[in-house]
XYZ file of C-alpha atoms in Angstrom:
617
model
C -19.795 56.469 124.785
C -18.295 58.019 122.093
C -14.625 58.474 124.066
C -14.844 54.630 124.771
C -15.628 53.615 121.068
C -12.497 56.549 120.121
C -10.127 54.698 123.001
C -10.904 51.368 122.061
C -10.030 51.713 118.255
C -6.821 53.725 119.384
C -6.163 50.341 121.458
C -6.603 48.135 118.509
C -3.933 50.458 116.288
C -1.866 50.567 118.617
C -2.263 46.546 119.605
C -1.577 46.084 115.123
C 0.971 49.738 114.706
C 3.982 46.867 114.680
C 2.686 44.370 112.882
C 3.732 43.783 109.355
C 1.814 42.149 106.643
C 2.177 38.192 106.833
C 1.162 36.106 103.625
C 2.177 32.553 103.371
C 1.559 29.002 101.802
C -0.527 26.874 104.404
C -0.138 23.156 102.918
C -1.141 20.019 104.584
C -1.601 16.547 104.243
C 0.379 15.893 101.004
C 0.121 11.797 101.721
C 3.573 11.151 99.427
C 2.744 7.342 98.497
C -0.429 8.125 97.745
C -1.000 7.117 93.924
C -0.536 11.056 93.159
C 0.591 12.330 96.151
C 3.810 13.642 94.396
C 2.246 15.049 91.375
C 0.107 17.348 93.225
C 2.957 18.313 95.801
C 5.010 19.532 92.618
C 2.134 21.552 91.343
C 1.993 22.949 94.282
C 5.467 23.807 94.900
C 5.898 25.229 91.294
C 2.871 27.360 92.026
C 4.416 28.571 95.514
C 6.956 29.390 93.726
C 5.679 31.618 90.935
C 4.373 33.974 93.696
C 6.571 36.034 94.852
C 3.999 37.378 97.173
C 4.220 34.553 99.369
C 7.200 34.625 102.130
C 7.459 31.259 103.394
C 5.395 27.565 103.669
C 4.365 25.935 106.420
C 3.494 22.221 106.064
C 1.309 20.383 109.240
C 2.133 16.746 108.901
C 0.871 13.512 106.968
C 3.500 14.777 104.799
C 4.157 10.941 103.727
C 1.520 7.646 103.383
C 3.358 5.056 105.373
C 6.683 6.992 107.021
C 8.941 4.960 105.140
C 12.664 6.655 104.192
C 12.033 6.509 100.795
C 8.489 8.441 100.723
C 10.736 10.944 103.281
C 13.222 11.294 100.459
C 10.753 11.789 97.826
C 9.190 14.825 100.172
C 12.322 16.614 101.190
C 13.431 16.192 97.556
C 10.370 18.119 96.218
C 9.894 20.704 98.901
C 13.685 21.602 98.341
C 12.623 22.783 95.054
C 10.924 25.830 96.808
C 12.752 28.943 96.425
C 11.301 29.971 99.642
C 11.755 29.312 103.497
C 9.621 26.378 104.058
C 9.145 24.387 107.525
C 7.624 20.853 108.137
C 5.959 18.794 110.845
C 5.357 15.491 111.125
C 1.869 14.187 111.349
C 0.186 10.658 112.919
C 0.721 8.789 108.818
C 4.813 9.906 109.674
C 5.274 7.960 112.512
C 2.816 5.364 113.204
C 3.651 3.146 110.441
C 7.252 4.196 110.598
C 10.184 2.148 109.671
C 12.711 4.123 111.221
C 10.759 4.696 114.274
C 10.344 8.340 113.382
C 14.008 8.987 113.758
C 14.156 9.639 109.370
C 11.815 12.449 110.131
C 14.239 14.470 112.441
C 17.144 13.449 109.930
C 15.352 13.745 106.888
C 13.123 17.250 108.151
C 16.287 18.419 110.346
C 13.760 18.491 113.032
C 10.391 17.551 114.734
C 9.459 21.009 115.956
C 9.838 24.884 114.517
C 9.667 27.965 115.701
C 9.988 31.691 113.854
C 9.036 34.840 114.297
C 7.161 36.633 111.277
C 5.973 40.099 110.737
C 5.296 40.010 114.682
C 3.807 36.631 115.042
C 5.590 33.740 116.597
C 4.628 30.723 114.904
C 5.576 27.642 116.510
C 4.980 23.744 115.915
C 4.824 20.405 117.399
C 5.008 17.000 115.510
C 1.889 14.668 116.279
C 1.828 10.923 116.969
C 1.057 8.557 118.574
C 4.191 7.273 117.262
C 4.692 3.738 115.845
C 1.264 2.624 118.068
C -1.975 2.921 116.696
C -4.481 5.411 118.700
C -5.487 8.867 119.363
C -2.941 11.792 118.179
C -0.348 12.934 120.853
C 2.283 15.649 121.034
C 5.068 13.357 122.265
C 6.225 14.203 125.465
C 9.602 15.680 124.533
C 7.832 18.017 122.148
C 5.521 19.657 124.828
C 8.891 19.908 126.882
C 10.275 21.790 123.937
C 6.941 23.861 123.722
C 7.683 25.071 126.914
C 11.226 26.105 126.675
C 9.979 27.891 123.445
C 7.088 29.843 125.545
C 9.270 30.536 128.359
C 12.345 31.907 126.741
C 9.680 34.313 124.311
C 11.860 37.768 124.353
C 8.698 39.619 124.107
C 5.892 37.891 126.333
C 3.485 39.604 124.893
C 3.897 38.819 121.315
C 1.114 37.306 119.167
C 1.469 33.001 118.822
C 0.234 30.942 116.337
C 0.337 27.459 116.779
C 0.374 24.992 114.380
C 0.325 21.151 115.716
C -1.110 18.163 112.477
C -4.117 17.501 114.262
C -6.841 19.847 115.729
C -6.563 20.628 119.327
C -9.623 18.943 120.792
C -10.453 15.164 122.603
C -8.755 14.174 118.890
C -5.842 14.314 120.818
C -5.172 12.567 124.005
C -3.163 15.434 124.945
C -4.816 18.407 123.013
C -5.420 20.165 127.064
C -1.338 20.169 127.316
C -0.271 22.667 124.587
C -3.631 24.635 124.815
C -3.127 25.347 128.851
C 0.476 26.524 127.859
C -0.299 28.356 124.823
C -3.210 30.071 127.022
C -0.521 32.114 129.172
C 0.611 33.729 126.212
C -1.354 35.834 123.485
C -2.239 32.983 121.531
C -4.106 34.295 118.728
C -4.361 31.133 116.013
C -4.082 27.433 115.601
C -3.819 25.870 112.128
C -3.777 21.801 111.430
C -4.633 19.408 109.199
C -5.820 15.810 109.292
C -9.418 16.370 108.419
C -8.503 17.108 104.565
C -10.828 19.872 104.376
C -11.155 23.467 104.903
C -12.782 24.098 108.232
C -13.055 26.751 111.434
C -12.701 25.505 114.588
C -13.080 27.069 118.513
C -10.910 25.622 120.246
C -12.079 27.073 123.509
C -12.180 30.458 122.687
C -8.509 29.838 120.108
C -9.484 30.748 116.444
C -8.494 27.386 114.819
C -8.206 26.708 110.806
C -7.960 22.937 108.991
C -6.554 22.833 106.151
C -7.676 21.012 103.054
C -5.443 18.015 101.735
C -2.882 18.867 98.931
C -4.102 15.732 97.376
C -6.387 16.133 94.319
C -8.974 12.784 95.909
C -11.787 13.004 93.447
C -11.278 16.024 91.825
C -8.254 16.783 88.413
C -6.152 19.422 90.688
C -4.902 19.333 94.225
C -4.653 22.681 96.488
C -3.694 24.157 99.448
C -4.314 27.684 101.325
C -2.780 31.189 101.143
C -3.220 32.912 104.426
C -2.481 36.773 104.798
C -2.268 38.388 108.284
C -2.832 41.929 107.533
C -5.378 44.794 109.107
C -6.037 42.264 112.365
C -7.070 39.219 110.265
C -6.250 36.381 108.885
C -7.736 36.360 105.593
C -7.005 32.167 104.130
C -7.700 31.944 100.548
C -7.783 28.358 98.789
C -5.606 27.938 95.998
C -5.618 25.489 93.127
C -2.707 25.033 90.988
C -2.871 25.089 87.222
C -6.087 26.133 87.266
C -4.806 29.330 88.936
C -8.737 29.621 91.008
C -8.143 31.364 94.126
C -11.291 32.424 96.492
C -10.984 33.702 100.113
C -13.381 31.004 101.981
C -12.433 32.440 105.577
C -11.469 35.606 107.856
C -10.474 35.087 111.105
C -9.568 38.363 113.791
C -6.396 38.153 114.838
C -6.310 39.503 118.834
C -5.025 39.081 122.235
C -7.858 37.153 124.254
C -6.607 37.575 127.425
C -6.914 33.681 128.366
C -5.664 34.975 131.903
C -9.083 36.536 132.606
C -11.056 33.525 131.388
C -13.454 32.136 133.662
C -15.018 29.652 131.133
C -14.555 26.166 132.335
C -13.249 23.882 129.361
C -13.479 19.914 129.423
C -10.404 18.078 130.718
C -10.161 13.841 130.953
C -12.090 12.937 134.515
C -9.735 10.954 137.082
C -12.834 10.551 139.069
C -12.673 6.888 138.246
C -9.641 6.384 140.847
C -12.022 7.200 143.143
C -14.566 4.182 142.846
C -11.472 1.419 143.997
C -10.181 2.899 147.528
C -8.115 -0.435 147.918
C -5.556 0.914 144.733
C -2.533 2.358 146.345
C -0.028 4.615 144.170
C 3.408 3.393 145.588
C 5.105 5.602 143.231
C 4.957 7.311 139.902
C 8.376 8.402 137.596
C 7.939 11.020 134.912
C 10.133 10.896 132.402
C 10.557 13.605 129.897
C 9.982 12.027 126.991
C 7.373 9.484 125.128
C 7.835 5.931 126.739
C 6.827 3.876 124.217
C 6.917 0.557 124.928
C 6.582 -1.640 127.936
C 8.531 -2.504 130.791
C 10.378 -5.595 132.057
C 11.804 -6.871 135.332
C 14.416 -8.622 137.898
C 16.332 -8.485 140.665
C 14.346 -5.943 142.463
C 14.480 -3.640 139.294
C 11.901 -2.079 136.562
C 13.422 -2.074 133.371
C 11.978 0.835 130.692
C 13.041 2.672 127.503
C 12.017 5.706 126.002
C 12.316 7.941 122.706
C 15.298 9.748 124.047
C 17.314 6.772 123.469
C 17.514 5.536 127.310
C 17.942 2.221 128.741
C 17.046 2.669 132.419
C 16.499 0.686 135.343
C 14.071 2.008 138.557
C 13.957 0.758 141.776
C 11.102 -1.479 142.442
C 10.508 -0.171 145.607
C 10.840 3.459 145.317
C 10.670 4.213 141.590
C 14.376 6.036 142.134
C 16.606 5.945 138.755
C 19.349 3.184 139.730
C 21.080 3.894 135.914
C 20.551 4.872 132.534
C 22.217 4.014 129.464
C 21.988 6.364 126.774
C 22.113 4.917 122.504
C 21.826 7.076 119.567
C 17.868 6.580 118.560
C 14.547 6.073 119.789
C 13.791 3.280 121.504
C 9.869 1.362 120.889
C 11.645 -2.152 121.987
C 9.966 -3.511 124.949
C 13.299 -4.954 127.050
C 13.210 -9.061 127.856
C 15.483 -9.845 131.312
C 16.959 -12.716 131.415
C 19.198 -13.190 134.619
C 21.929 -10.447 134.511
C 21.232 -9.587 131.032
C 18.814 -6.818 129.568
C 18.518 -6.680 125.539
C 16.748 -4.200 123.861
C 16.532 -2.719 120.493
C 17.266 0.807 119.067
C 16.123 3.079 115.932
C 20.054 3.732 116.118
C 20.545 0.303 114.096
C 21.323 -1.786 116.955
C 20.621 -4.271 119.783
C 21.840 -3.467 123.249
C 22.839 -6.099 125.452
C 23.269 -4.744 129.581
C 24.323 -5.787 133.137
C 20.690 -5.592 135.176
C 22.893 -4.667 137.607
C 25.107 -1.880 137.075
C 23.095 -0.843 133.472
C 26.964 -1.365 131.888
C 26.954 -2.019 128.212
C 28.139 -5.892 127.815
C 27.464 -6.210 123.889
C 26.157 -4.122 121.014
C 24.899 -5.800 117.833
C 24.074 -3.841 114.147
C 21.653 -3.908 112.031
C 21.724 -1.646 108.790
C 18.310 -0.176 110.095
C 16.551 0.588 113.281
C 15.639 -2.798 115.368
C 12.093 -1.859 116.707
C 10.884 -5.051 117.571
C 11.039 -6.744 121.158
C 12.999 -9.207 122.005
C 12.243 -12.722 123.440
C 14.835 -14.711 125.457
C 14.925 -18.861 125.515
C 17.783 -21.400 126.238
C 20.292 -18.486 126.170
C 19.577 -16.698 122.449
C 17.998 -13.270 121.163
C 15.517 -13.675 119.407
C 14.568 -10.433 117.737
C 13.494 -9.076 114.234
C 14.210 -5.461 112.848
C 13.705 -2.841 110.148
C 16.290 -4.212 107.658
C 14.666 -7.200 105.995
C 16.419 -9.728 108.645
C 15.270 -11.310 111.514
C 18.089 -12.796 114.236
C 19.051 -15.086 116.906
C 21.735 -13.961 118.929
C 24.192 -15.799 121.501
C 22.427 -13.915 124.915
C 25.942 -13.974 126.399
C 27.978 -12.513 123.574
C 25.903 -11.397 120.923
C 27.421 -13.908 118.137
C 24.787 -14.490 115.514
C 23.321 -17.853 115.396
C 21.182 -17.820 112.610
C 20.110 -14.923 110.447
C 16.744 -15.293 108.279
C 17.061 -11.912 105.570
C 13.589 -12.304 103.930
C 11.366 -10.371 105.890
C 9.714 -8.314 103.537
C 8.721 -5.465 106.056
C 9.637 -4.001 108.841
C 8.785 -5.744 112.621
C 7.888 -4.070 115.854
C 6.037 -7.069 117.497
C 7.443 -9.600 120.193
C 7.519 -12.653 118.494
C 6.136 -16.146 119.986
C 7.879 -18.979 120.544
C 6.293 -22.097 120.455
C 7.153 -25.685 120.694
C 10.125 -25.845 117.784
C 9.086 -22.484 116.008
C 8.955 -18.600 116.348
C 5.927 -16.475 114.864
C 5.825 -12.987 114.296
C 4.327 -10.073 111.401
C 5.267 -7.457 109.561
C 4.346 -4.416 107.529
C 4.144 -5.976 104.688
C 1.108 -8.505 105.220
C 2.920 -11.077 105.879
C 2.654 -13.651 109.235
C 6.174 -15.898 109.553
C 7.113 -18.979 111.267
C 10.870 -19.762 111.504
C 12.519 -23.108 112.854
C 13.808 -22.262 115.944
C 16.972 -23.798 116.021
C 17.743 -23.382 112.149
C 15.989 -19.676 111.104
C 14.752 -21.372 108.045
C 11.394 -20.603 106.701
C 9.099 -23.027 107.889
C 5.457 -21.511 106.353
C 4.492 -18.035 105.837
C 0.974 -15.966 105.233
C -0.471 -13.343 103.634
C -3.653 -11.480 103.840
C -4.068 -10.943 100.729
C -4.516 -7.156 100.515
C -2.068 -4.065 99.069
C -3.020 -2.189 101.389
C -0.249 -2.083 104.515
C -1.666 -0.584 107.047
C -3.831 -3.873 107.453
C -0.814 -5.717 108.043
C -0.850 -8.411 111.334
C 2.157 -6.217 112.642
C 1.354 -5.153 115.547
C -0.092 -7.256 117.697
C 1.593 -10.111 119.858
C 0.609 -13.460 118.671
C -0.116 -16.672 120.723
C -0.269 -20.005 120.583
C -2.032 -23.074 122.096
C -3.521 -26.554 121.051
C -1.288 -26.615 118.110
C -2.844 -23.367 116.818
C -1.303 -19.713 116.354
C -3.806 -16.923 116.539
C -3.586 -13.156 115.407
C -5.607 -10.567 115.106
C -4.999 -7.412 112.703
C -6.435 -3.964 111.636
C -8.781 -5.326 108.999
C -10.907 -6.420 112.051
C -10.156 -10.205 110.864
C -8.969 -12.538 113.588
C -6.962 -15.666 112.237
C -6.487 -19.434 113.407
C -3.590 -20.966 112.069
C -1.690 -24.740 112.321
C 1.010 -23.769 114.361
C 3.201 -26.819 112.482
C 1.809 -25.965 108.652
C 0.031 -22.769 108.521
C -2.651 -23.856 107.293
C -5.638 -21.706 108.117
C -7.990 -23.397 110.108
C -10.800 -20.324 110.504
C -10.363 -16.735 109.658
C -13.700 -14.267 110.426
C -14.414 -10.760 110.921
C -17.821 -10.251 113.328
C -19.177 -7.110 112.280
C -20.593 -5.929 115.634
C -17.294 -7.779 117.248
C -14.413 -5.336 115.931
C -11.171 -7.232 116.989
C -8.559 -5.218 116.348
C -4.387 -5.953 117.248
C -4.748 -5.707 121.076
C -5.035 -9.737 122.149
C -3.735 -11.648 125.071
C -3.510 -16.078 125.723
C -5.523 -16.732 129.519
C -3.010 -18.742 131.656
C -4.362 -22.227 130.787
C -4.277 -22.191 126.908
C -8.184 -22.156 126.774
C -9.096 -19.209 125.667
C -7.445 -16.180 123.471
C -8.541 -12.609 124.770
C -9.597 -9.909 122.438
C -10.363 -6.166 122.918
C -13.194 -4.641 120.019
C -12.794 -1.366 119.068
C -16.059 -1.244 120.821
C -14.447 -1.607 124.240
C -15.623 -5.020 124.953
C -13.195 -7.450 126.145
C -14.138 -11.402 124.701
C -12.495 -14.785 125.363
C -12.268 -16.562 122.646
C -12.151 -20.638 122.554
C -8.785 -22.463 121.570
C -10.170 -25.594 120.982
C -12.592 -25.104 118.000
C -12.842 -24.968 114.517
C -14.801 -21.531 114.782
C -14.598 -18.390 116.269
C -16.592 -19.466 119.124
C -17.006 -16.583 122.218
C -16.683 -18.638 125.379
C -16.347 -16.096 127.790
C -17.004 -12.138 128.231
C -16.379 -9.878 130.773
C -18.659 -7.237 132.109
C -15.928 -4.488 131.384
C -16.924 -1.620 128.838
C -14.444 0.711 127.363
C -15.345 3.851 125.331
C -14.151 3.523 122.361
C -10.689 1.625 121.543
C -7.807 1.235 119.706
C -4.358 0.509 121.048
C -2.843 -2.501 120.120
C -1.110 -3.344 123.791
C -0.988 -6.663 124.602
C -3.724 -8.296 127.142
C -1.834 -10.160 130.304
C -3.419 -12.414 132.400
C -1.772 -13.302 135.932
C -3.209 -15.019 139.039
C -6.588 -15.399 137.859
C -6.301 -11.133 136.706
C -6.765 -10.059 133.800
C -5.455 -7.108 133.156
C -6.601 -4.475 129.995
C -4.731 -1.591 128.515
C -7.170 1.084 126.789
C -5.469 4.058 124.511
C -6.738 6.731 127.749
C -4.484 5.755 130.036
C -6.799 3.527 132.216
C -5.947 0.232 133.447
C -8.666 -2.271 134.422
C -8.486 -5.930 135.796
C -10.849 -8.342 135.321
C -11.534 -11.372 137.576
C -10.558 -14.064 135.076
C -13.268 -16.571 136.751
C -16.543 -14.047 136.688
C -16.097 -11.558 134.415
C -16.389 -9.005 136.233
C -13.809 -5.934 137.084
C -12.698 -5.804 140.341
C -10.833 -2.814 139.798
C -9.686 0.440 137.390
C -7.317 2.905 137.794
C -6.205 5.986 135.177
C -2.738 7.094 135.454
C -2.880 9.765 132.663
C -5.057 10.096 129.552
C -2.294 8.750 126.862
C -1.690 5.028 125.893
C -1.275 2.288 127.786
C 1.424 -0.367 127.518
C 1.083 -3.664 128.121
C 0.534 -3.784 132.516
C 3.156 -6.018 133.675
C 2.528 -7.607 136.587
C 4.793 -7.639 139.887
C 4.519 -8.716 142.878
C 1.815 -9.909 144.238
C -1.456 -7.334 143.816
C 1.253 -5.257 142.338
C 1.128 -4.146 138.686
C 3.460 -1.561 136.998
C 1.926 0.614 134.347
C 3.532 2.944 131.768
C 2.074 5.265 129.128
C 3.645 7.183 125.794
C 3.468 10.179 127.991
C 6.551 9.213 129.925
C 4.326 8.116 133.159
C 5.802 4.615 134.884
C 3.475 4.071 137.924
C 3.614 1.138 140.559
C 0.131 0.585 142.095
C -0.819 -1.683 145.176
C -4.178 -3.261 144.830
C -5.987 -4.974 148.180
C -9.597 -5.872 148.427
C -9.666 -3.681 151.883
């Protein structure tokens, strides 16, 4: 007994003989835009820096309010007042409401991802999204591709990893199981994040995991943040609270090798078992791309037209799902393409709109903006019509790209489609604001507000429609709106507290009825026709808990429903009910476009494009 007590503690010296002692600034959630976001971040920072204790600061994302370039600038400008190494991540207040379409991060931060070695310990990062959509975190694709080169290329295998990723790695995230599996083959030995804005321990099965609390002072005079040193086998975190100078150790975590490899423990992962139920849907191929794809697709001429956040333009084969070509621009792409004959147009984060051959995927005109253009397109009568980051909103000659008319008072920044109806176009912002343009002139016809400072509540995201001489939206504040297409004029606006509407909406195919998705999972037609926000028709579908904003298509008497896990259901328009489900992956859903007939394509901000057969058989 005694020689296995003696040979275990010589194990645990010699597992700690090389390690040095570690002791660094663990800050999080700084929220610059907040009312004193900045304030407390330069407390902070002068405090980091009057230790010279501390070797280097780690920062896990919601580093900025809203993601805009100027609350970027503000951050790198006060963190490059540290007189220490310091490293940054982006979190899901970075790039969901961002104007740049998270491309300011990487050129603001230098990058999205870091990796270092300290005093033993590898500590390496991923950004969190879901970027520019509203929904569950996600490590964007391209950053658990760069995870993997990182874990792959380690020179020692064996050496102790610390992750750090903004949110904690658990059902929070729709891909939490994708970094923890990898991280599991090595000696993974910690896991800090943020987002909760308080100090907390975490298992995340069997991982040692640490929140962090919020730099931001909230209620209290003085903001903080956490000292962690790695010495002895621990990590001993410490919260820290500047000009007051209070420091208490709150926490003590062993730092060890696990051994994940001999784990037997079975750990939740999302169930597929739903694919299952509906024998009669047919995968007729699936493309994986290797990065987020984060918008939805188009078609024509026996193509499927997609973008993605590496910049691509690409066309597949309808038949097989083979690449037929790709077209690479400088930025992320969230611009859902519109075909129109031979022509594909699509914006990019790079400051421009991208005008292709369908065909050959051969660049025929390239028009810029002096900011990203992350809004989709629409196509009519042979002009663009397409809004963008930079104040402006344009229609564009579809053969040419010669501007037609250029409206330059947008007062945020659009990422919807816009709607054109009868003589106008509609779209929102992030600014509050709901516009109609003449069609033919770009002059302001009427706009709207909502009335509120806060932006996030902005009708921005979803895709608005139109019938019986009304325009209808629907927005985060849970409001749904009925509007005079011709004046504006608000003809109902309600909020049904057990009815959460929120951004995801859809028009059925005869103009009677607008479709909403609650956050509740229940799916609602609303009437047209009425001066009230009169419920004419429900379906039987129920959804866990939702929140993407993808648009609802109907088609052939299908209706077809994204959720934010990756599953697709359609609902028989006439009955309710759902005739059939199928989850591709557990990330969000773009809008299903439909194909042929009882074909739909489906993609997902995991990079999954998927072309399923349905019969009744």
């Amino acid at each position: 007994m005694y020689r296995t007590i003696f040979l275990l503690f010589s194990f645990v010296l010699l597992q700690h003989a090389n390690a040095q002692t570690v002791k660094f600034a663990f800050v999080t959630d700084t929220h610059i835009g907040n009312h004193s976001g900045a304030d407390d971040l330069r407390r902070t920072v002068k405090d980091i820096n009057e230790n010279p204790a501390l070797q280097f600061v780690v920062v896990t994302g919601d580093i900025t309010e809203f993601g805009s370039d100027e609350e970027l600038r503000i951050a790198r400008q006060i963190l490059d007042s540290l007189n220490k190494p310091w490293y940054a991540i982006a979190g899901n207040h970075d790039s969901n409401w961002s104007e740049s379409g998270s491309n300011s991060f990487r050129r603001v931060f230098g990058a999205e991802t870091f990796s270092f070695v300290s005093g033993g310990y590898l500590f390496a990062a991923t950004s969190s999204g879901p970027n520019m959509r509203m929904g569950p975190g996600q490590v964007p694709r391209e950053n658990i591709v760069w995870l993997d080169s990182v874990l792959n290329n380690m020179k020692d295998p064996e050496m102790p990893v610390i992750y750090l990723n903004h949110y904690p790695q658990d059902s929070a995230q729709n891909n939490w199981y994708e970094a923890i599996d990898r991280l599991k083959k090595k000696n993974v030995q910690l896991i800090l994040c943020g987002h909760g804005h308080t100090n907390q321990l975490y298992d995340f099965e069997g991982i040692p995991g640490v929140m962090g609390r919020s730099n931001l002072r909230a209620k209290d005079s003085i903001g903080g943040y956490n000292i962690v040193t790695i010495e002895g086998g621990n990590a001993i975190f410490e919260v820290r609270r500047p000009v007051a100078r209070s420091q208490s150790q709150w926490l003590k975590v062993a730092m060890t090798n696990h051994h994940f490899g001999r784990d037997t423990q079975r750990y939740f992962r999302p169930s597929y078992a739903i694919n299952d139920k509906y024998p009669g849907v047919k995968v007729l191929w699936q493309y994986q791309d290797k990065s987020d794809v984060g918008a939805g697709t188009a078609s024509g001429e026996g193509l499927v037209v997609a973008t993605n956040t590496s910049g691509h333009i690409y066309a597949l084969d309808k038949k097989t799902g083979k690449q037929k070509w790709l077209y690479k621009t400088s930025g992320k792409i969230y611009s859902t393409p519109e075909v129109a004959g031979n022509y594909v147009v699509a914006g990019s984060s790079d400051n421009h709109i991208y005008c292709l051959s369908l065909l050959t995927g051969k660049l025929i005109w390239k028009v810029a903006a002096s900011k990203p253009v992350l809004g989709a397109p629409v196509i009519k009568d042979k002009t663009v019509y397409i809004g963008s980051s930079d104040g402006h909103f344009r229609a564009l000659k579809l053969e040419s790209g010669e501007l037609k008319w250029d409206f330059d008072d947008v007062k945020g920044f659009v990422v919807t489609k816009p709607l054109i109806y009868k003589d106008k176009i509609y779209f929102g912002c992030w600014a509050n604001d709901f516009y109609a343009l003449d069609l033919a002139s770009g002059k302001l016809a009427w706009k709207w507000n909502n009335g509120t400072s806060n932006r996030m509540f902005s009708p921005a995201a979803c895709y608005p429609v139109a019938s019986n001489g009304r325009v209808f939206i629907v927005a985060p504040d849970r409001y749904m709106t009925s509007f005079d297409a011709e004046t504006g004029n608000v003809i109902w606006r309600k909020q049904i507290k057990d009815k959460r509407v929120r951004e995801s909406m859809g028009l059925s195919s005869d103009g009677s009825l607008v479709y909403v998705k609650t956050m509740d999972g229940q799916l609602f037609g609303v009437s047209t026709k009425v001066d009230s926000m009169q419920i004419d028709w429900k379906s039987e579908l129920q959804l866990p808990y939702e929140l993407t904003p993808s648009a609802i298509v109907e088609s052939k008497g299908v209706v077809y429903v994204p959720s934010h896990s990756g599953l697709a259901s359609a609902v028989e328009r006439k009955s309710g009910k759902v005739l059939w489900q199928y989850k591709s992956s557990n990330s969000l859903l773009n809008p299903v476009m439909p194909l042929d007939k009882n074909k739909v394509v489906l993609s997902t901000m995991d990079g999954k494009i998927t072309c399923i057969e349905y019969s009744k058989k």
